[in-house]
Amino acid sequence: MAENSGYQRIVGLDFLNICTPRIRRAYEYWDSKRHGRRMPARADIDPSEIRDLLPGIILIDVAYDPLRLTYRLVGTDEVEARGYDPTSKDVREHVFAVTPDFGFETYSTAIREQTVVFDQEPWSAPNPRLCEVGSLVMPLSNDDETVHMLMAFCDYRRA
């Protein structure tokens, strides 16, 4: 567990003791798609099975040498919270977290450790009607060896 000014990052499954039901549902869906592997592939994810979570889903393409992350898809809750849509933009330049370095490290940890990473960031978004209550980053892999994509779920409380 890492902490940064009261915000916490949990690598592994201990977050299940403190997360919201929606974050637990996102994890359980990801876990159900692994089929004995460390990570499911993007092809295993069927958006029609998680319609209720789609507004909080973010997909991030992962490229290597050097590590580059690009937003492929950003759910409507995340767009509303940010006040703009970062789809197709570089994550390092548009990461949405308490600090850019803290947010980028969450993604990097999920890639390096090839496991889920939970951030609890109870902070207000630029949109004052939303407050993030937590996010979960889940790696996806076509070959169960290299992380090719990240699927994140951000849960918000509406004011």
GROMACS .gro file of N, CA, C and O in nm, residues 61-140:
model
  320
   61ASP      N    1  -0.435   0.230  -2.415
   61ASP     CA    2  -0.340   0.152  -2.494
   61ASP      C    3  -0.201   0.166  -2.432
   61ASP      O    4  -0.161   0.275  -2.390
   62VAL      N    5  -0.127   0.055  -2.429
   62VAL     CA    6   0.008   0.053  -2.373
   62VAL      C    7   0.107   0.024  -2.485
   62VAL      O    8   0.091  -0.074  -2.558
   63ALA      N    9   0.207   0.110  -2.499
   63ALA     CA   10   0.317   0.089  -2.594
   63ALA      C   11   0.448   0.094  -2.515
   63ALA      O   12   0.455   0.157  -2.409
   64TYR      N   13   0.550   0.030  -2.568
   64TYR     CA   14   0.677   0.016  -2.496
   64TYR      C   15   0.793   0.076  -2.573
   64TYR      O   16   0.785   0.099  -2.692
   65ASP      N   17   0.903   0.096  -2.496
   65ASP     CA   18   1.033   0.141  -2.548
   65ASP      C   19   1.029   0.276  -2.615
   65ASP      O   20   1.051   0.287  -2.735
   66PRO      N   21   1.001   0.382  -2.544
   66PRO     CA   22   0.971   0.391  -2.400
   66PRO      C   23   0.822   0.369  -2.374
   66PRO      O   24   0.740   0.370  -2.467
   67LEU      N   25   0.788   0.353  -2.244
   67LEU     CA   26   0.648   0.333  -2.206
   67LEU      C   27   0.566   0.454  -2.245
   67LEU      O   28   0.598   0.568  -2.209
   68ARG      N   29   0.459   0.428  -2.324
   68ARG     CA   30   0.366   0.533  -2.364
   68ARG      C   31   0.224   0.482  -2.343
   68ARG      O   32   0.192   0.369  -2.382
   69LEU      N   33   0.142   0.565  -2.283
   69LEU     CA   34   0.003   0.530  -2.257
   69LEU      C   35  -0.085   0.630  -2.329
   69LEU      O   36  -0.063   0.751  -2.321
   70THR      N   37  -0.189   0.579  -2.396
   70THR     CA   38  -0.280   0.664  -2.472
   70THR      C   39  -0.423   0.625  -2.439
   70THR      O   40  -0.458   0.506  -2.441
   71TYR      N   41  -0.505   0.726  -2.410
   71TYR     CA   42  -0.646   0.699  -2.384
   71TYR      C   43  -0.714   0.652  -2.512
   71TYR      O   44  -0.716   0.722  -2.612
   72ARG      N   45  -0.771   0.532  -2.509
   72ARG     CA   46  -0.845   0.478  -2.623
   72ARG      C   47  -0.993   0.509  -2.609
   72ARG      O   48  -1.061   0.541  -2.706
   73LEU      N   49  -1.046   0.497  -2.488
   73LEU     CA   50  -1.188   0.520  -2.462
   73LEU      C   51  -1.200   0.579  -2.321
   73LEU      O   52  -1.134   0.531  -2.228
   74VAL      N   53  -1.283   0.680  -2.307
   74VAL     CA   54  -1.304   0.743  -2.176
   74VAL      C   55  -1.455   0.754  -2.154
   74VAL      O   56  -1.526   0.815  -2.233
   75GLY      N   57  -1.502   0.691  -2.046
   75GLY     CA   58  -1.644   0.689  -2.015
   75GLY      C   59  -1.701   0.827  -1.985
   75GLY      O   60  -1.629   0.920  -1.951
   76THR      N   61  -1.833   0.837  -1.997
   76THR     CA   62  -1.900   0.967  -1.984
   76THR      C   63  -1.888   1.027  -1.844
   76THR      O   64  -1.881   1.149  -1.831
   77ASP      N   65  -1.883   0.944  -1.738
   77ASP     CA   66  -1.863   1.000  -1.603
   77ASP      C   67  -1.727   1.066  -1.593
   77ASP      O   68  -1.713   1.174  -1.535
   78GLU      N   69  -1.627   1.002  -1.648
   78GLU     CA   70  -1.491   1.056  -1.643
   78GLU      C   71  -1.480   1.184  -1.727
   78GLU      O   72  -1.417   1.281  -1.685
   79VAL      N   73  -1.544   1.185  -1.843
   79VAL     CA   74  -1.545   1.306  -1.926
   79VAL      C   75  -1.615   1.420  -1.851
   79VAL      O   76  -1.566   1.533  -1.848
   80GLU      N   77  -1.728   1.389  -1.788
   80GLU     CA   78  -1.801   1.491  -1.713
   80GLU      C   79  -1.717   1.544  -1.596
   80GLU      O   80  -1.712   1.664  -1.571
   81ALA      N   81  -1.649   1.454  -1.527
   81ALA     CA   82  -1.567   1.495  -1.413
   81ALA      C   83  -1.452   1.587  -1.457
   81ALA      O   84  -1.423   1.686  -1.391
   82ARG      N   85  -1.390   1.554  -1.568
   82ARG     CA   86  -1.277   1.632  -1.618
   82ARG      C   87  -1.319   1.763  -1.683
   82ARG      O   88  -1.244   1.858  -1.685
   83GLY      N   89  -1.435   1.759  -1.746
   83GLY     CA   90  -1.478   1.875  -1.822
   83GLY      C   91  -1.432   1.872  -1.966
   83GLY      O   92  -1.451   1.968  -2.041
   84TYR      N   93  -1.371   1.761  -2.009
   84TYR     CA   94  -1.329   1.743  -2.149
   84TYR      C   95  -1.301   1.595  -2.172
   84TYR      O   96  -1.288   1.518  -2.078
   85ASP      N   97  -1.290   1.557  -2.298
   85ASP     CA   98  -1.267   1.418  -2.337
   85ASP      C   99  -1.122   1.400  -2.381
   85ASP      O  100  -1.082   1.455  -2.484
   86PRO      N  101  -1.041   1.323  -2.306
   86PRO     CA  102  -0.901   1.303  -2.345
   86PRO      C  103  -0.877   1.186  -2.440
   86PRO      O  104  -0.761   1.148  -2.461
   87THR      N  105  -0.982   1.129  -2.499
   87THR     CA  106  -0.965   1.016  -2.591
   87THR      C  107  -0.860   1.050  -2.697
   87THR      O  108  -0.861   1.161  -2.752
   88SER      N  109  -0.771   0.957  -2.723
   88SER     CA  110  -0.660   0.967  -2.820
   88SER      C  111  -0.545   1.054  -2.771
   88SER      O  112  -0.450   1.075  -2.845
   89LYS      N  113  -0.551   1.100  -2.648
   89LYS     CA  114  -0.444   1.186  -2.595
   89LYS      C  115  -0.350   1.105  -2.506
   89LYS      O  116  -0.384   1.002  -2.453
   90ASP      N  117  -0.230   1.157  -2.491
   90ASP     CA  118  -0.127   1.097  -2.409
   90ASP      C  119  -0.167   1.103  -2.261
   90ASP      O  120  -0.204   1.208  -2.210
   91VAL      N  121  -0.159   0.990  -2.193
   91VAL     CA  122  -0.199   0.983  -2.052
   91VAL      C  123  -0.109   1.070  -1.966
   91VAL      O  124  -0.157   1.142  -1.877
   92ARG      N  125   0.020   1.068  -1.989
   92ARG     CA  126   0.112   1.145  -1.905
   92ARG      C  127   0.074   1.294  -1.905
   92ARG      O  128   0.086   1.361  -1.804
   93GLU      N  129   0.027   1.343  -2.017
   93GLU     CA  130  -0.010   1.485  -2.028
   93GLU      C  131  -0.152   1.513  -1.980
   93GLU      O  132  -0.186   1.628  -1.952
   94HIS      N  133  -0.237   1.409  -1.971
   94HIS     CA  134  -0.379   1.431  -1.938
   94HIS      C  135  -0.428   1.343  -1.823
   94HIS      O  136  -0.549   1.329  -1.806
   95VAL      N  137  -0.335   1.286  -1.745
   95VAL     CA  138  -0.375   1.202  -1.633
   95VAL      C  139  -0.458   1.285  -1.536
   95VAL      O  140  -0.433   1.404  -1.516
   96PHE      N  141  -0.558   1.222  -1.480
   96PHE     CA  142  -0.656   1.289  -1.393
   96PHE      C  143  -0.643   1.230  -1.254
   96PHE      O  144  -0.701   1.125  -1.226
   97ALA      N  145  -0.562   1.293  -1.171
   97ALA     CA  146  -0.537   1.240  -1.037
   97ALA      C  147  -0.497   1.356  -0.946
   97ALA      O  148  -0.483   1.469  -0.992
   98VAL      N  149  -0.477   1.323  -0.821
   98VAL     CA  150  -0.437   1.424  -0.724
   98VAL      C  151  -0.311   1.496  -0.771
   98VAL      O  152  -0.302   1.617  -0.766
   99THR      N  153  -0.214   1.418  -0.820
   99THR     CA  154  -0.097   1.475  -0.888
   99THR      C  155  -0.073   1.390  -1.012
   99THR      O  156  -0.102   1.269  -1.011
  100PRO      N  157  -0.020   1.448  -1.120
  100PRO     CA  158   0.007   1.369  -1.240
  100PRO      C  159   0.100   1.250  -1.214
  100PRO      O  160   0.077   1.141  -1.264
  101ASP      N  161   0.205   1.271  -1.133
  101ASP     CA  162   0.298   1.162  -1.104
  101ASP      C  163   0.230   1.048  -1.029
  101ASP      O  164   0.254   0.931  -1.058
  102PHE      N  165   0.143   1.080  -0.932
  102PHE     CA  166   0.073   0.978  -0.856
  102PHE      C  167  -0.018   0.898  -0.949
  102PHE      O  168  -0.020   0.774  -0.944
  103GLY      N  169  -0.089   0.964  -1.036
  103GLY     CA  170  -0.178   0.895  -1.129
  103GLY      C  171  -0.103   0.808  -1.228
  103GLY      O  172  -0.140   0.692  -1.251
  104PHE      N  173   0.005   0.860  -1.285
  104PHE     CA  174   0.082   0.782  -1.382
  104PHE      C  175   0.147   0.661  -1.315
  104PHE      O  176   0.154   0.554  -1.374
  105GLU      N  177   0.189   0.677  -1.190
  105GLU     CA  178   0.250   0.565  -1.118
  105GLU      C  179   0.149   0.453  -1.094
  105GLU      O  180   0.185   0.335  -1.094
  106THR      N  181   0.023   0.486  -1.075
  106THR     CA  182  -0.079   0.383  -1.061
  106THR      C  183  -0.084   0.296  -1.186
  106THR      O  184  -0.083   0.173  -1.178
  107TYR      N  185  -0.088   0.360  -1.303
  107TYR     CA  186  -0.090   0.285  -1.429
  107TYR      C  187   0.039   0.203  -1.446
  107TYR      O  188   0.034   0.087  -1.484
  108SER      N  189   0.152   0.265  -1.418
  108SER     CA  190   0.281   0.197  -1.433
  108SER      C  191   0.290   0.076  -1.342
  108SER      O  192   0.343  -0.028  -1.380
  109THR      N  193   0.237   0.087  -1.221
  109THR     CA  194   0.239  -0.025  -1.127
  109THR      C  195   0.155  -0.141  -1.178
  109THR      O  196   0.198  -0.257  -1.171
  110ALA      N  197   0.037  -0.113  -1.231
  110ALA     CA  198  -0.048  -0.219  -1.286
  110ALA      C  199   0.023  -0.291  -1.401
  110ALA      O  200   0.013  -0.414  -1.414
  111ILE      N  201   0.097  -0.217  -1.482
  111ILE     CA  202   0.172  -0.277  -1.593
  111ILE      C  203   0.289  -0.360  -1.540
  111ILE      O  204   0.306  -0.476  -1.579
  112ARG      N  205   0.367  -0.302  -1.453
  112ARG     CA  206   0.487  -0.369  -1.401
  112ARG      C  207   0.451  -0.494  -1.319
  112ARG      O  208   0.512  -0.599  -1.335
  113GLU      N  209   0.351  -0.482  -1.233
  113GLU     CA  210   0.313  -0.593  -1.145
  113GLU      C  211   0.214  -0.689  -1.210
  113GLU      O  212   0.188  -0.797  -1.156
  114GLN      N  213   0.154  -0.649  -1.321
  114GLN     CA  214   0.054  -0.729  -1.392
  114GLN      C  215  -0.059  -0.774  -1.299
  114GLN      O  216  -0.101  -0.889  -1.299
  115THR      N  217  -0.109  -0.677  -1.223
  115THR     CA  218  -0.218  -0.703  -1.131
  115THR      C  219  -0.302  -0.577  -1.115
  115THR      O  220  -0.268  -0.471  -1.168
  116VAL      N  221  -0.412  -0.592  -1.043
  116VAL     CA  222  -0.501  -0.478  -1.021
  116VAL      C  223  -0.438  -0.381  -0.922
  116VAL      O  224  -0.365  -0.422  -0.831
  117VAL      N  225  -0.468  -0.252  -0.943
  117VAL     CA  226  -0.421  -0.147  -0.853
  117VAL      C  227  -0.540  -0.058  -0.822
  117VAL      O  228  -0.607  -0.007  -0.912
  118PHE      N  229  -0.564  -0.039  -0.694
  118PHE     CA  230  -0.676   0.042  -0.645
  118PHE      C  231  -0.621   0.172  -0.588
  118PHE      O  232  -0.525   0.172  -0.512
  119ASP      N  233  -0.681   0.282  -0.628
  119ASP     CA  234  -0.652   0.413  -0.569
  119ASP      C  235  -0.777   0.463  -0.502
  119ASP      O  236  -0.885   0.461  -0.561
  120GLN      N  237  -0.761   0.509  -0.380
  120GLN     CA  238  -0.872   0.575  -0.312
  120GLN      C  239  -0.835   0.723  -0.305
  120GLN      O  240  -0.741   0.760  -0.235
  121GLU      N  241  -0.905   0.800  -0.385
  121GLU     CA  242  -0.875   0.942  -0.397
  121GLU      C  243  -1.002   1.023  -0.372
  121GLU      O  244  -1.068   1.066  -0.466
  122PRO      N  245  -1.038   1.043  -0.246
  122PRO     CA  246  -1.161   1.118  -0.218
  122PRO      C  247  -1.139   1.267  -0.239
  122PRO      O  248  -1.114   1.342  -0.145
  123TRP      N  249  -1.147   1.309  -0.363
  123TRP     CA  250  -1.125   1.449  -0.395
  123TRP      C  251  -1.230   1.496  -0.493
  123TRP      O  252  -1.291   1.417  -0.564
  124SER      N  253  -1.250   1.624  -0.496
  124SER     CA  254  -1.350   1.681  -0.585
  124SER      C  255  -1.291   1.703  -0.723
  124SER      O  256  -1.180   1.753  -0.737
  125ALA      N  257  -1.367   1.666  -0.821
  125ALA     CA  258  -1.329   1.687  -0.960
  125ALA      C  259  -1.353   1.833  -0.997
  125ALA      O  260  -1.421   1.905  -0.925
  126PRO      N  261  -1.298   1.878  -1.110
  126PRO     CA  262  -1.328   2.014  -1.155
  126PRO      C  263  -1.478   2.040  -1.166
  126PRO      O  264  -1.523   2.151  -1.146
  127ASN      N  265  -1.554   1.936  -1.199
  127ASN     CA  266  -1.698   1.947  -1.199
  127ASN      C  267  -1.743   1.932  -1.053
  127ASN      O  268  -1.731   1.825  -0.996
  128PRO      N  269  -1.795   2.037  -0.991
  128PRO     CA  270  -1.826   2.032  -0.848
  128PRO      C  271  -1.937   1.934  -0.810
  128PRO      O  272  -1.957   1.906  -0.693
  129ARG      N  273  -2.008   1.880  -0.908
  129ARG     CA  274  -2.114   1.784  -0.878
  129ARG      C  275  -2.061   1.643  -0.856
  129ARG      O  276  -2.135   1.554  -0.817
  130LEU      N  277  -1.932   1.621  -0.882
  130LEU     CA  278  -1.875   1.487  -0.873
  130LEU      C  279  -1.758   1.483  -0.775
  130LEU      O  280  -1.677   1.574  -0.771
  131CYS      N  281  -1.751   1.374  -0.700
  131CYS     CA  282  -1.638   1.349  -0.611
  131CYS      C  283  -1.595   1.204  -0.633
  131CYS      O  284  -1.676   1.112  -0.616
  132GLU      N  285  -1.469   1.184  -0.671
  132GLU     CA  286  -1.422   1.048  -0.694
  132GLU      C  287  -1.408   0.977  -0.560
  132GLU      O  288  -1.354   1.031  -0.465
  133VAL      N  289  -1.458   0.854  -0.554
  133VAL     CA  290  -1.450   0.776  -0.432
  133VAL      C  291  -1.353   0.658  -0.445
  133VAL      O  292  -1.327   0.589  -0.348
  134GLY      N  293  -1.301   0.637  -0.563
  134GLY     CA  294  -1.202   0.532  -0.583
  134GLY      C  295  -1.193   0.491  -0.728
  134GLY      O  296  -1.285   0.517  -0.807
  135SER      N  297  -1.081   0.430  -0.762
  135SER     CA  298  -1.062   0.381  -0.899
  135SER      C  299  -0.983   0.252  -0.895
  135SER      O  300  -0.903   0.229  -0.803
  136LEU      N  301  -1.006   0.170  -0.994
  136LEU     CA  302  -0.938   0.042  -1.006
  136LEU      C  303  -0.880   0.030  -1.145
  136LEU      O  304  -0.950   0.052  -1.244
  137VAL      N  305  -0.751  -0.004  -1.153
  137VAL     CA  306  -0.683  -0.025  -1.281
  137VAL      C  307  -0.657  -0.174  -1.296
  137VAL      O  308  -0.602  -0.237  -1.205
  138MET      N  309  -0.698  -0.229  -1.411
  138MET     CA  310  -0.690  -0.373  -1.435
  138MET      C  311  -0.617  -0.398  -1.567
  138MET      O  312  -0.657  -0.345  -1.670
  139PRO      N  313  -0.509  -0.476  -1.566
  139PRO     CA  314  -0.434  -0.500  -1.688
  139PRO      C  315  -0.504  -0.600  -1.781
  139PRO      O  316  -0.571  -0.693  -1.736
  140LEU      N  317  -0.484  -0.581  -1.910
  140LEU     CA  318  -0.533  -0.671  -2.014
  140LEU      C  319  -0.413  -0.715  -2.098
  140LEU      O  320  -0.323  -0.635  -2.124
   0.00000   0.00000   0.00000
